[in-house]
Amino acid sequence: MGKGLHRDTVAVEVLAPAKVNLSLEVLGRRADGYHELMTVFQAIDLCDVLTIEESDTLSLTVEGDAPASEENLVLRATRALWARSPGRGARLHLQKEIPAGAGLGGGSSDAAAALVGLNRLWAAGLGQEELVGIGRELGADVPFFLYGGAALGAGRGDVIEPLPPARGVWFVLSTPPFALPGKTGRIFSQMRVDEYTDGSRTLAVAESLRRGRLSQADLYNGLHAAARREFVDLLGYVAGLRRASHRDWTLSGAGPTFYSIATSSSEADHVAASVASLPGRRFVALPVTAADQL
Ligand code: C5P
């Protein structure tokens, strides 16, 4: 993940891809207050770009749409790596393309990119397991982004098993313009016991990826009903998407982005055009493999 800008590695540029959850099931409540999940993540080629240069001080500049928390995660990742392996400082520049707080994992991906980039720049020599250990402390989605591609996530979504990425599919994303403040905690607290599921839908999606045939009917998000109860605007938004496109849309993560899958580039463009009059931002993205990110 990332490439050296200069041969002497005084600067690195790392791509930080977004993700969608092809399946997300809530299995139940844990003793620590969190919920046990089973999910399938898929990285997509909608990417932030993190550029890191060696410096005597630590600084971060951000271009584009990023709240303070997103910046903090990059700086927290930097400090966490520095605590393990003190290097010089770093001048970080984050170019945001992924909408923030949208269910696409942008902040977590930026944190993973910072860990990978700094590990290289500072020649810290930390292995994958050590980076994953640091990543887990920063956020439950960070370990996935240290693997990339597609993966099954268990526990809080932070216990990762790589999967073959989706093939022959295009993702059409529609991110509504409204923010969902405190969304993750609020949506989890709305979960009803009868909405817990057993993980079998997620295992079926993993199997579809292994067989190389994923379809819209496979997709599932167990947070959807709770999200609609807590944030009623989502209900109208997805109804609008369905009406305009005559197809199903799936919530990614805790939202509010919805996505639909197409089987050709022209179909994806057609779907995106059909919902172009709805408020918000649209993206057409391809799955990325772990190797693409090297
Ligand atoms: O991961 P994050 O800190 O954003 O999560 C916010 C809140 O969402 C947690 O404090 C917890 O209440 C809830 N949550 C959960 N189970 C998860 C992830 C988050 O209950 N797997």
PDB file of C-alpha atoms and ligand atoms in Angstrom:
ATOM      1  CA  MET A   1       0.000   0.000   0.000  1.00  0.00           C
ATOM      2  CA  GLY A   2       1.816   3.142  -1.146  1.00  0.00           C
ATOM      3  CA  LYS A   3       4.763   4.017  -3.285  1.00  0.00           C
ATOM      4  CA  GLY A   4       7.919   5.969  -2.707  1.00  0.00           C
ATOM      5  CA  LEU A   5       7.978   9.362  -4.366  1.00  0.00           C
ATOM      6  CA  HIS A   6      11.759   9.488  -4.143  1.00  0.00           C
ATOM      7  CA  ARG A   7      14.322   6.722  -4.200  1.00  0.00           C
ATOM      8  CA  ASP A   8      15.804   7.891  -0.902  1.00  0.00           C
ATOM      9  CA  THR A   9      12.355   7.531   0.694  1.00  0.00           C
ATOM     10  CA  VAL A  10      12.175  10.952   2.293  1.00  0.00           C
ATOM     11  CA  ALA A  11       8.527  11.110   1.218  1.00  0.00           C
ATOM     12  CA  VAL A  12       5.828   8.528   0.643  1.00  0.00           C
ATOM     13  CA  GLU A  13       2.383   8.739  -0.902  1.00  0.00           C
ATOM     14  CA  VAL A  14      -0.197   6.235   0.327  1.00  0.00           C
ATOM     15  CA  LEU A  15      -3.644   5.633  -1.133  1.00  0.00           C
ATOM     16  CA  ALA A  16      -6.360   5.180   1.490  1.00  0.00           C
ATOM     17  CA  PRO A  17      -9.348   3.421  -0.118  1.00  0.00           C
ATOM     18  CA  ALA A  18     -12.944   3.539   1.079  1.00  0.00           C
ATOM     19  CA  LYS A  19     -14.882   0.363   1.937  1.00  0.00           C
ATOM     20  CA  VAL A  20     -18.401  -0.917   1.700  1.00  0.00           C
ATOM     21  CA  ASN A  21     -19.830  -3.640   3.918  1.00  0.00           C
ATOM     22  CA  LEU A  22     -21.203  -6.351   1.611  1.00  0.00           C
ATOM     23  CA  SER A  23     -22.767  -7.894   4.693  1.00  0.00           C
ATOM     24  CA  LEU A  24     -22.986  -6.675   8.262  1.00  0.00           C
ATOM     25  CA  GLU A  25     -24.673  -8.784  10.934  1.00  0.00           C
ATOM     26  CA  VAL A  26     -25.069  -7.968  14.602  1.00  0.00           C
ATOM     27  CA  LEU A  27     -24.830 -11.225  16.561  1.00  0.00           C
ATOM     28  CA  GLY A  28     -25.522  -9.878  20.047  1.00  0.00           C
ATOM     29  CA  ARG A  29     -24.334  -7.669  22.849  1.00  0.00           C
ATOM     30  CA  ARG A  30     -20.967  -8.295  24.481  1.00  0.00           C
ATOM     31  CA  ALA A  31     -20.008  -7.998  28.128  1.00  0.00           C
ATOM     32  CA  ASP A  32     -17.901  -4.902  27.309  1.00  0.00           C
ATOM     33  CA  GLY A  33     -20.968  -3.027  25.990  1.00  0.00           C
ATOM     34  CA  TYR A  34     -19.977  -3.393  22.345  1.00  0.00           C
ATOM     35  CA  HIS A  35     -21.826  -5.622  19.898  1.00  0.00           C
ATOM     36  CA  GLU A  36     -20.417  -8.738  18.330  1.00  0.00           C
ATOM     37  CA  LEU A  37     -20.358  -8.423  14.540  1.00  0.00           C
ATOM     38  CA  MET A  38     -19.794 -10.506  11.471  1.00  0.00           C
ATOM     39  CA  THR A  39     -19.161  -8.489   8.364  1.00  0.00           C
ATOM     40  CA  VAL A  40     -17.619  -8.686   4.911  1.00  0.00           C
ATOM     41  CA  PHE A  41     -15.621  -5.610   3.955  1.00  0.00           C
ATOM     42  CA  GLN A  42     -14.716  -4.746   0.383  1.00  0.00           C
ATOM     43  CA  ALA A  43     -12.219  -1.957  -0.381  1.00  0.00           C
ATOM     44  CA  ILE A  44     -13.160   0.225  -3.372  1.00  0.00           C
ATOM     45  CA  ASP A  45     -11.185   2.572  -5.594  1.00  0.00           C
ATOM     46  CA  LEU A  46     -12.564   5.776  -4.101  1.00  0.00           C
ATOM     47  CA  CYS A  47      -9.409   6.908  -2.286  1.00  0.00           C
ATOM     48  CA  ASP A  48      -8.010   9.607  -0.027  1.00  0.00           C
ATOM     49  CA  VAL A  49      -4.337  10.353  -0.644  1.00  0.00           C
ATOM     50  CA  LEU A  50      -1.938  10.720   2.280  1.00  0.00           C
ATOM     51  CA  THR A  51       1.474  12.218   1.555  1.00  0.00           C
ATOM     52  CA  ILE A  52       4.109  12.006   4.281  1.00  0.00           C
ATOM     53  CA  GLU A  53       7.487  13.737   4.325  1.00  0.00           C
ATOM     54  CA  GLU A  54      10.174  13.464   6.948  1.00  0.00           C
ATOM     55  CA  SER A  55      10.410  16.543   9.116  1.00  0.00           C
ATOM     56  CA  ASP A  56      11.712  17.642  12.500  1.00  0.00           C
ATOM     57  CA  THR A  57       8.208  18.484  13.674  1.00  0.00           C
ATOM     58  CA  LEU A  58       4.774  16.850  13.441  1.00  0.00           C
ATOM     59  CA  SER A  59       2.075  18.521  11.350  1.00  0.00           C
ATOM     60  CA  LEU A  60      -1.046  17.638   9.386  1.00  0.00           C
ATOM     61  CA  THR A  61      -2.790  19.631   6.706  1.00  0.00           C
ATOM     62  CA  VAL A  62      -6.096  18.534   5.191  1.00  0.00           C
ATOM     63  CA  GLU A  63      -7.600  19.414   1.832  1.00  0.00           C
ATOM     64  CA  GLY A  64     -11.282  18.691   1.330  1.00  0.00           C
ATOM     65  CA  ASP A  65     -14.089  17.550   3.573  1.00  0.00           C
ATOM     66  CA  ALA A  66     -12.725  16.253   6.897  1.00  0.00           C
ATOM     67  CA  PRO A  67     -13.962  16.851  10.424  1.00  0.00           C
ATOM     68  CA  ALA A  68     -11.553  17.255  13.323  1.00  0.00           C
ATOM     69  CA  SER A  69     -11.987  13.615  14.347  1.00  0.00           C
ATOM     70  CA  GLU A  70     -10.629  12.456  10.999  1.00  0.00           C
ATOM     71  CA  GLU A  71      -7.527  14.584  11.462  1.00  0.00           C
ATOM     72  CA  ASN A  72      -7.160  13.283  14.983  1.00  0.00           C
ATOM     73  CA  LEU A  73      -7.171   9.681  13.845  1.00  0.00           C
ATOM     74  CA  VAL A  74      -4.228  10.320  11.490  1.00  0.00           C
ATOM     75  CA  LEU A  75      -2.356  12.175  14.233  1.00  0.00           C
ATOM     76  CA  ARG A  76      -3.253   9.515  16.821  1.00  0.00           C
ATOM     77  CA  ALA A  77      -1.950   6.831  14.453  1.00  0.00           C
ATOM     78  CA  THR A  78       1.259   8.833  14.028  1.00  0.00           C
ATOM     79  CA  ARG A  79       1.748   9.215  17.786  1.00  0.00           C
ATOM     80  CA  ALA A  80       0.930   5.542  18.411  1.00  0.00           C
ATOM     81  CA  LEU A  81       3.555   4.406  15.899  1.00  0.00           C
ATOM     82  CA  TRP A  82       6.067   6.913  17.239  1.00  0.00           C
ATOM     83  CA  ALA A  83       5.537   5.536  20.770  1.00  0.00           C
ATOM     84  CA  ARG A  84       6.552   2.085  19.478  1.00  0.00           C
ATOM     85  CA  SER A  85       9.366   3.219  17.284  1.00  0.00           C
ATOM     86  CA  PRO A  86      10.463   6.822  17.738  1.00  0.00           C
ATOM     87  CA  GLY A  87      11.466   8.260  14.389  1.00  0.00           C
ATOM     88  CA  ARG A  88      11.933  11.797  13.263  1.00  0.00           C
ATOM     89  CA  GLY A  89       8.862  13.948  12.827  1.00  0.00           C
ATOM     90  CA  ALA A  90       6.561  13.947   9.843  1.00  0.00           C
ATOM     91  CA  ARG A  91       4.739  16.453   7.712  1.00  0.00           C
ATOM     92  CA  LEU A  92       1.464  14.812   6.672  1.00  0.00           C
ATOM     93  CA  HIS A  93      -0.898  16.053   4.005  1.00  0.00           C
ATOM     94  CA  LEU A  94      -4.295  14.421   3.564  1.00  0.00           C
ATOM     95  CA  GLN A  95      -6.305  14.938   0.402  1.00  0.00           C
ATOM     96  CA  LYS A  96      -9.872  13.878   1.187  1.00  0.00           C
ATOM     97  CA  GLU A  97     -12.011  12.366  -1.530  1.00  0.00           C
ATOM     98  CA  ILE A  98     -14.045   9.978   0.641  1.00  0.00           C
ATOM     99  CA  PRO A  99     -17.039  11.687   2.269  1.00  0.00           C
ATOM    100  CA  ALA A 100     -16.484  11.849   6.035  1.00  0.00           C
ATOM    101  CA  GLY A 101     -18.836  10.163   8.507  1.00  0.00           C
ATOM    102  CA  ALA A 102     -20.565   8.400   5.625  1.00  0.00           C
ATOM    103  CA  GLY A 103     -20.205   4.693   6.468  1.00  0.00           C
ATOM    104  CA  LEU A 104     -17.296   4.329   4.037  1.00  0.00           C
ATOM    105  CA  GLY A 105     -14.485   3.985   6.593  1.00  0.00           C
ATOM    106  CA  GLY A 106     -12.545   7.034   5.393  1.00  0.00           C
ATOM    107  CA  GLY A 107     -11.104   8.031   8.773  1.00  0.00           C
ATOM    108  CA  SER A 108     -10.079   4.456   9.597  1.00  0.00           C
ATOM    109  CA  SER A 109      -8.461   4.040   6.186  1.00  0.00           C
ATOM    110  CA  ASP A 110      -6.516   7.282   6.654  1.00  0.00           C
ATOM    111  CA  ALA A 111      -5.244   5.973  10.016  1.00  0.00           C
ATOM    112  CA  ALA A 112      -4.143   2.680   8.422  1.00  0.00           C
ATOM    113  CA  ALA A 113      -2.426   4.627   5.612  1.00  0.00           C
ATOM    114  CA  ALA A 114      -0.547   6.692   8.207  1.00  0.00           C
ATOM    115  CA  LEU A 115       0.660   3.524   9.983  1.00  0.00           C
ATOM    116  CA  VAL A 116       1.821   1.911   6.733  1.00  0.00           C
ATOM    117  CA  GLY A 117       3.416   5.076   5.370  1.00  0.00           C
ATOM    118  CA  LEU A 118       5.247   6.009   8.564  1.00  0.00           C
ATOM    119  CA  ASN A 119       6.411   2.435   9.126  1.00  0.00           C
ATOM    120  CA  ARG A 120       8.076   2.731   5.717  1.00  0.00           C
ATOM    121  CA  LEU A 121       9.305   6.329   6.013  1.00  0.00           C
ATOM    122  CA  TRP A 122      10.820   5.842   9.471  1.00  0.00           C
ATOM    123  CA  ALA A 123      12.046   2.326   8.542  1.00  0.00           C
ATOM    124  CA  ALA A 124      10.393   1.230  11.795  1.00  0.00           C
ATOM    125  CA  GLY A 125      10.293  -2.399  10.637  1.00  0.00           C
ATOM    126  CA  LEU A 126       6.989  -3.274  12.338  1.00  0.00           C
ATOM    127  CA  GLY A 127       5.290  -6.399  10.962  1.00  0.00           C
ATOM    128  CA  GLN A 128       1.656  -6.770   9.914  1.00  0.00           C
ATOM    129  CA  GLU A 129       0.583  -8.177  13.296  1.00  0.00           C
ATOM    130  CA  GLU A 130       2.148  -5.284  15.194  1.00  0.00           C
ATOM    131  CA  LEU A 131       0.511  -2.728  12.910  1.00  0.00           C
ATOM    132  CA  VAL A 132      -2.843  -4.506  13.319  1.00  0.00           C
ATOM    133  CA  GLY A 133      -2.396  -4.383  17.112  1.00  0.00           C
ATOM    134  CA  ILE A 134      -1.854  -0.610  17.000  1.00  0.00           C
ATOM    135  CA  GLY A 135      -4.690  -0.204  14.476  1.00  0.00           C
ATOM    136  CA  ARG A 136      -7.174  -2.048  16.694  1.00  0.00           C
ATOM    137  CA  GLU A 137      -6.555   0.497  19.469  1.00  0.00           C
ATOM    138  CA  LEU A 138      -7.385   3.327  17.068  1.00  0.00           C
ATOM    139  CA  GLY A 139     -10.683   1.921  15.782  1.00  0.00           C
ATOM    140  CA  ALA A 140     -12.422  -1.338  14.967  1.00  0.00           C
ATOM    141  CA  ASP A 141     -12.267  -0.791  11.162  1.00  0.00           C
ATOM    142  CA  VAL A 142      -8.552   0.069  11.078  1.00  0.00           C
ATOM    143  CA  PRO A 143      -7.265  -3.568  11.045  1.00  0.00           C
ATOM    144  CA  PHE A 144      -9.279  -4.292   7.868  1.00  0.00           C
ATOM    145  CA  PHE A 145      -7.584  -1.427   6.016  1.00  0.00           C
ATOM    146  CA  LEU A 146      -4.170  -2.836   6.942  1.00  0.00           C
ATOM    147  CA  TYR A 147      -5.138  -5.922   4.918  1.00  0.00           C
ATOM    148  CA  GLY A 148      -7.216  -4.258   2.169  1.00  0.00           C
ATOM    149  CA  GLY A 149      -8.998  -6.115  -0.625  1.00  0.00           C
ATOM    150  CA  ALA A 150     -11.947  -8.071   0.763  1.00  0.00           C
ATOM    151  CA  ALA A 151     -12.124  -9.684   4.191  1.00  0.00           C
ATOM    152  CA  LEU A 152     -14.370 -11.255   6.759  1.00  0.00           C
ATOM    153  CA  GLY A 153     -14.439  -9.291  10.017  1.00  0.00           C
ATOM    154  CA  ALA A 154     -15.442 -10.877  13.342  1.00  0.00           C
ATOM    155  CA  GLY A 155     -15.419  -9.611  16.932  1.00  0.00           C
ATOM    156  CA  ARG A 156     -15.964  -5.842  16.701  1.00  0.00           C
ATOM    157  CA  GLY A 157     -15.094  -6.217  13.010  1.00  0.00           C
ATOM    158  CA  ASP A 158     -11.396  -6.179  13.937  1.00  0.00           C
ATOM    159  CA  VAL A 159     -10.591  -9.905  13.666  1.00  0.00           C
ATOM    160  CA  ILE A 160      -9.750 -10.232   9.985  1.00  0.00           C
ATOM    161  CA  GLU A 161      -9.684 -13.139   7.568  1.00  0.00           C
ATOM    162  CA  PRO A 162      -8.807 -12.179   3.968  1.00  0.00           C
ATOM    163  CA  LEU A 163     -11.211 -13.174   1.176  1.00  0.00           C
ATOM    164  CA  PRO A 164     -10.965 -13.034  -2.621  1.00  0.00           C
ATOM    165  CA  PRO A 165     -12.290  -9.617  -3.693  1.00  0.00           C
ATOM    166  CA  ALA A 166     -15.504  -9.173  -5.684  1.00  0.00           C
ATOM    167  CA  ARG A 167     -15.070  -9.625  -9.422  1.00  0.00           C
ATOM    168  CA  GLY A 168     -17.109  -8.264 -12.325  1.00  0.00           C
ATOM    169  CA  VAL A 169     -19.057  -5.784 -10.201  1.00  0.00           C
ATOM    170  CA  TRP A 170     -19.290  -2.010 -10.147  1.00  0.00           C
ATOM    171  CA  PHE A 171     -20.492  -0.181  -7.042  1.00  0.00           C
ATOM    172  CA  VAL A 172     -22.782   2.816  -7.384  1.00  0.00           C
ATOM    173  CA  LEU A 173     -22.741   4.867  -4.189  1.00  0.00           C
ATOM    174  CA  SER A 174     -25.132   7.601  -3.135  1.00  0.00           C
ATOM    175  CA  THR A 175     -24.191   9.619  -0.051  1.00  0.00           C
ATOM    176  CA  PRO A 176     -27.003  11.848   1.257  1.00  0.00           C
ATOM    177  CA  PRO A 177     -26.149  15.395   2.320  1.00  0.00           C
ATOM    178  CA  PHE A 178     -27.335  15.017   5.916  1.00  0.00           C
ATOM    179  CA  ALA A 179     -25.018  14.103   8.800  1.00  0.00           C
ATOM    180  CA  LEU A 180     -25.945  11.590  11.487  1.00  0.00           C
ATOM    181  CA  PRO A 181     -24.374  12.944  14.704  1.00  0.00           C
ATOM    182  CA  GLY A 182     -23.156  10.199  17.046  1.00  0.00           C
ATOM    183  CA  LYS A 183     -24.597   7.722  14.569  1.00  0.00           C
ATOM    184  CA  THR A 184     -22.742   4.525  15.506  1.00  0.00           C
ATOM    185  CA  GLY A 185     -23.617   4.536  19.211  1.00  0.00           C
ATOM    186  CA  ARG A 186     -27.168   5.754  18.571  1.00  0.00           C
ATOM    187  CA  ILE A 187     -27.884   3.089  15.943  1.00  0.00           C
ATOM    188  CA  PHE A 188     -26.419   0.244  18.023  1.00  0.00           C
ATOM    189  CA  SER A 189     -28.499   1.363  21.004  1.00  0.00           C
ATOM    190  CA  GLN A 190     -31.632   1.081  18.817  1.00  0.00           C
ATOM    191  CA  MET A 191     -30.925  -2.569  17.933  1.00  0.00           C
ATOM    192  CA  ARG A 192     -33.692  -4.937  19.019  1.00  0.00           C
ATOM    193  CA  VAL A 193     -32.926  -8.432  20.238  1.00  0.00           C
ATOM    194  CA  ASP A 194     -35.064  -9.889  17.426  1.00  0.00           C
ATOM    195  CA  GLU A 195     -32.790  -8.146  14.904  1.00  0.00           C
ATOM    196  CA  TYR A 196     -29.736 -10.110  15.970  1.00  0.00           C
ATOM    197  CA  THR A 197     -28.798 -12.740  13.389  1.00  0.00           C
ATOM    198  CA  ASP A 198     -26.480 -15.736  13.413  1.00  0.00           C
ATOM    199  CA  GLY A 199     -23.799 -14.787  10.866  1.00  0.00           C
ATOM    200  CA  SER A 200     -25.043 -17.149   8.170  1.00  0.00           C
ATOM    201  CA  ARG A 201     -25.803 -14.340   5.701  1.00  0.00           C
ATOM    202  CA  THR A 202     -22.248 -13.081   6.078  1.00  0.00           C
ATOM    203  CA  LEU A 203     -20.808 -16.557   5.560  1.00  0.00           C
ATOM    204  CA  ALA A 204     -22.967 -16.839   2.418  1.00  0.00           C
ATOM    205  CA  VAL A 205     -21.510 -13.570   1.078  1.00  0.00           C
ATOM    206  CA  ALA A 206     -17.998 -14.876   1.814  1.00  0.00           C
ATOM    207  CA  GLU A 207     -18.883 -18.019  -0.141  1.00  0.00           C
ATOM    208  CA  SER A 208     -20.229 -15.931  -3.057  1.00  0.00           C
ATOM    209  CA  LEU A 209     -16.885 -14.091  -3.197  1.00  0.00           C
ATOM    210  CA  ARG A 210     -14.992 -17.393  -3.170  1.00  0.00           C
ATOM    211  CA  ARG A 211     -17.146 -18.583  -6.093  1.00  0.00           C
ATOM    212  CA  GLY A 212     -16.736 -15.248  -7.903  1.00  0.00           C
ATOM    213  CA  ARG A 213     -20.425 -14.449  -8.157  1.00  0.00           C
ATOM    214  CA  LEU A 214     -21.798 -11.770  -5.917  1.00  0.00           C
ATOM    215  CA  SER A 215     -25.285 -10.377  -6.543  1.00  0.00           C
ATOM    216  CA  GLN A 216     -27.383  -7.631  -5.004  1.00  0.00           C
ATOM    217  CA  ALA A 217     -29.619 -10.269  -3.394  1.00  0.00           C
ATOM    218  CA  ASP A 218     -26.647 -11.438  -1.272  1.00  0.00           C
ATOM    219  CA  LEU A 219     -26.134  -8.030   0.338  1.00  0.00           C
ATOM    220  CA  TYR A 220     -27.327  -7.461   3.896  1.00  0.00           C
ATOM    221  CA  ASN A 221     -27.042  -4.857   6.638  1.00  0.00           C
ATOM    222  CA  GLY A 222     -28.467  -5.768  10.052  1.00  0.00           C
ATOM    223  CA  LEU A 223     -28.209  -2.126  11.191  1.00  0.00           C
ATOM    224  CA  HIS A 224     -30.627  -0.946   8.510  1.00  0.00           C
ATOM    225  CA  ALA A 225     -33.870  -1.142  10.521  1.00  0.00           C
ATOM    226  CA  ALA A 226     -32.315   0.451  13.622  1.00  0.00           C
ATOM    227  CA  ALA A 227     -30.738   3.184  11.472  1.00  0.00           C
ATOM    228  CA  ARG A 228     -34.105   4.008   9.882  1.00  0.00           C
ATOM    229  CA  ARG A 229     -35.782   4.218  13.295  1.00  0.00           C
ATOM    230  CA  GLU A 230     -33.109   6.520  14.711  1.00  0.00           C
ATOM    231  CA  PHE A 231     -32.661   8.692  11.603  1.00  0.00           C
ATOM    232  CA  VAL A 232     -35.995   8.914   9.817  1.00  0.00           C
ATOM    233  CA  ASP A 233     -34.516  10.887   6.895  1.00  0.00           C
ATOM    234  CA  LEU A 234     -32.834   7.657   5.751  1.00  0.00           C
ATOM    235  CA  LEU A 235     -36.210   6.091   5.055  1.00  0.00           C
ATOM    236  CA  GLY A 236     -37.236   8.793   2.587  1.00  0.00           C
ATOM    237  CA  TYR A 237     -33.794   8.814   0.992  1.00  0.00           C
ATOM    238  CA  VAL A 238     -33.648   5.096   0.231  1.00  0.00           C
ATOM    239  CA  ALA A 239     -37.261   5.162  -0.953  1.00  0.00           C
ATOM    240  CA  GLY A 240     -36.251   7.909  -3.416  1.00  0.00           C
ATOM    241  CA  LEU A 241     -33.281   5.860  -4.646  1.00  0.00           C
ATOM    242  CA  ARG A 242     -35.487   2.800  -5.168  1.00  0.00           C
ATOM    243  CA  ARG A 243     -38.201   4.754  -6.950  1.00  0.00           C
ATOM    244  CA  ALA A 244     -35.768   6.487  -9.307  1.00  0.00           C
ATOM    245  CA  SER A 245     -33.641   3.439 -10.162  1.00  0.00           C
ATOM    246  CA  HIS A 246     -36.104   0.507  -9.820  1.00  0.00           C
ATOM    247  CA  ARG A 247     -33.520  -1.444  -7.868  1.00  0.00           C
ATOM    248  CA  ASP A 248     -32.425  -2.263  -4.341  1.00  0.00           C
ATOM    249  CA  TRP A 249     -29.887  -0.259  -2.329  1.00  0.00           C
ATOM    250  CA  THR A 250     -27.911  -1.402   0.711  1.00  0.00           C
ATOM    251  CA  LEU A 251     -26.713   0.707   3.635  1.00  0.00           C
ATOM    252  CA  SER A 252     -22.924   0.700   4.087  1.00  0.00           C
ATOM    253  CA  GLY A 253     -21.801   0.415   7.713  1.00  0.00           C
ATOM    254  CA  ALA A 254     -23.810   2.736   9.952  1.00  0.00           C
ATOM    255  CA  GLY A 255     -24.573   4.901   6.897  1.00  0.00           C
ATOM    256  CA  PRO A 256     -25.753   7.174   5.592  1.00  0.00           C
ATOM    257  CA  THR A 257     -24.253   6.025   2.247  1.00  0.00           C
ATOM    258  CA  PHE A 258     -26.328   3.530   0.259  1.00  0.00           C
ATOM    259  CA  TYR A 259     -24.928   1.486  -2.616  1.00  0.00           C
ATOM    260  CA  SER A 260     -26.143  -0.797  -5.366  1.00  0.00           C
ATOM    261  CA  ILE A 261     -24.140  -3.169  -7.530  1.00  0.00           C
ATOM    262  CA  ALA A 262     -24.042  -3.347 -11.325  1.00  0.00           C
ATOM    263  CA  THR A 263     -22.412  -5.915 -13.576  1.00  0.00           C
ATOM    264  CA  SER A 264     -20.984  -3.556 -16.210  1.00  0.00           C
ATOM    265  CA  SER A 265     -19.553  -0.082 -16.366  1.00  0.00           C
ATOM    266  CA  SER A 266     -22.410   1.119 -18.589  1.00  0.00           C
ATOM    267  CA  GLU A 267     -25.037  -0.320 -16.226  1.00  0.00           C
ATOM    268  CA  ALA A 268     -23.319   1.453 -13.321  1.00  0.00           C
ATOM    269  CA  ASP A 269     -23.333   4.768 -15.199  1.00  0.00           C
ATOM    270  CA  HIS A 270     -27.004   4.242 -16.038  1.00  0.00           C
ATOM    271  CA  VAL A 271     -27.888   3.582 -12.374  1.00  0.00           C
ATOM    272  CA  ALA A 272     -25.901   6.643 -11.233  1.00  0.00           C
ATOM    273  CA  ALA A 273     -27.675   8.802 -13.860  1.00  0.00           C
ATOM    274  CA  SER A 274     -31.092   7.506 -12.773  1.00  0.00           C
ATOM    275  CA  VAL A 275     -30.591   8.867  -9.230  1.00  0.00           C
ATOM    276  CA  ALA A 276     -28.677  12.027 -10.213  1.00  0.00           C
ATOM    277  CA  SER A 277     -31.573  14.320  -9.291  1.00  0.00           C
ATOM    278  CA  LEU A 278     -31.556  13.158  -5.649  1.00  0.00           C
ATOM    279  CA  PRO A 279     -29.599  15.297  -3.196  1.00  0.00           C
ATOM    280  CA  GLY A 280     -26.096  14.161  -2.205  1.00  0.00           C
ATOM    281  CA  ARG A 281     -22.980  12.831  -3.881  1.00  0.00           C
ATOM    282  CA  ARG A 282     -22.673   9.919  -6.318  1.00  0.00           C
ATOM    283  CA  PHE A 283     -19.681   7.708  -6.998  1.00  0.00           C
ATOM    284  CA  VAL A 284     -19.076   4.746  -9.290  1.00  0.00           C
ATOM    285  CA  ALA A 285     -16.274   2.589  -7.866  1.00  0.00           C
ATOM    286  CA  LEU A 286     -14.564  -0.713  -8.538  1.00  0.00           C
ATOM    287  CA  PRO A 287     -13.467  -3.264  -5.956  1.00  0.00           C
ATOM    288  CA  VAL A 288      -9.749  -3.167  -5.228  1.00  0.00           C
ATOM    289  CA  THR A 289      -7.603  -6.149  -4.362  1.00  0.00           C
ATOM    290  CA  ALA A 290      -5.048  -6.141  -1.540  1.00  0.00           C
ATOM    291  CA  ALA A 291      -2.328  -6.293  -4.220  1.00  0.00           C
ATOM    292  CA  ASP A 292      -3.614  -3.093  -5.895  1.00  0.00           C
ATOM    293  CA  GLN A 293      -2.758  -1.272  -2.686  1.00  0.00           C
ATOM    294  CA  LEU A 294       0.831  -2.465  -2.446  1.00  0.00           C
TER     295      LEU A 294
HETATM  296  O1  C5P B   1     -16.473   2.474  17.294  1.00  0.00           O
HETATM  297  P1  C5P B   1     -17.081   3.691  17.887  1.00  0.00           P
HETATM  298  O2  C5P B   1     -16.373   4.182  19.107  1.00  0.00           O
HETATM  299  O3  C5P B   1     -17.395   4.769  16.896  1.00  0.00           O
HETATM  300  O4  C5P B   1     -18.512   3.216  18.415  1.00  0.00           O
HETATM  301  C1  C5P B   1     -19.409   4.109  19.078  1.00  0.00           C
HETATM  302  C2  C5P B   1     -20.359   3.301  19.945  1.00  0.00           C
HETATM  303  O5  C5P B   1     -21.105   2.383  19.150  1.00  0.00           O
HETATM  304  C3  C5P B   1     -19.696   2.441  21.002  1.00  0.00           C
HETATM  305  O6  C5P B   1     -19.412   3.183  22.166  1.00  0.00           O
HETATM  306  C4  C5P B   1     -20.758   1.369  21.244  1.00  0.00           C
HETATM  307  O7  C5P B   1     -21.771   1.868  22.092  1.00  0.00           O
HETATM  308  C5  C5P B   1     -21.376   1.184  19.856  1.00  0.00           C
HETATM  309  N1  C5P B   1     -20.785   0.035  19.168  1.00  0.00           N
HETATM  310  C6  C5P B   1     -21.219  -1.246  19.497  1.00  0.00           C
HETATM  311  N2  C5P B   1     -20.675  -2.333  18.870  1.00  0.00           N
HETATM  312  C7  C5P B   1     -19.724  -2.182  17.914  1.00  0.00           C
HETATM  313  C8  C5P B   1     -19.270  -0.902  17.553  1.00  0.00           C
HETATM  314  C9  C5P B   1     -19.827   0.199  18.201  1.00  0.00           C
HETATM  315  O8  C5P B   1     -22.082  -1.397  20.359  1.00  0.00           O
HETATM  316  N3  C5P B   1     -19.229  -3.277  17.321  1.00  0.00           N
END
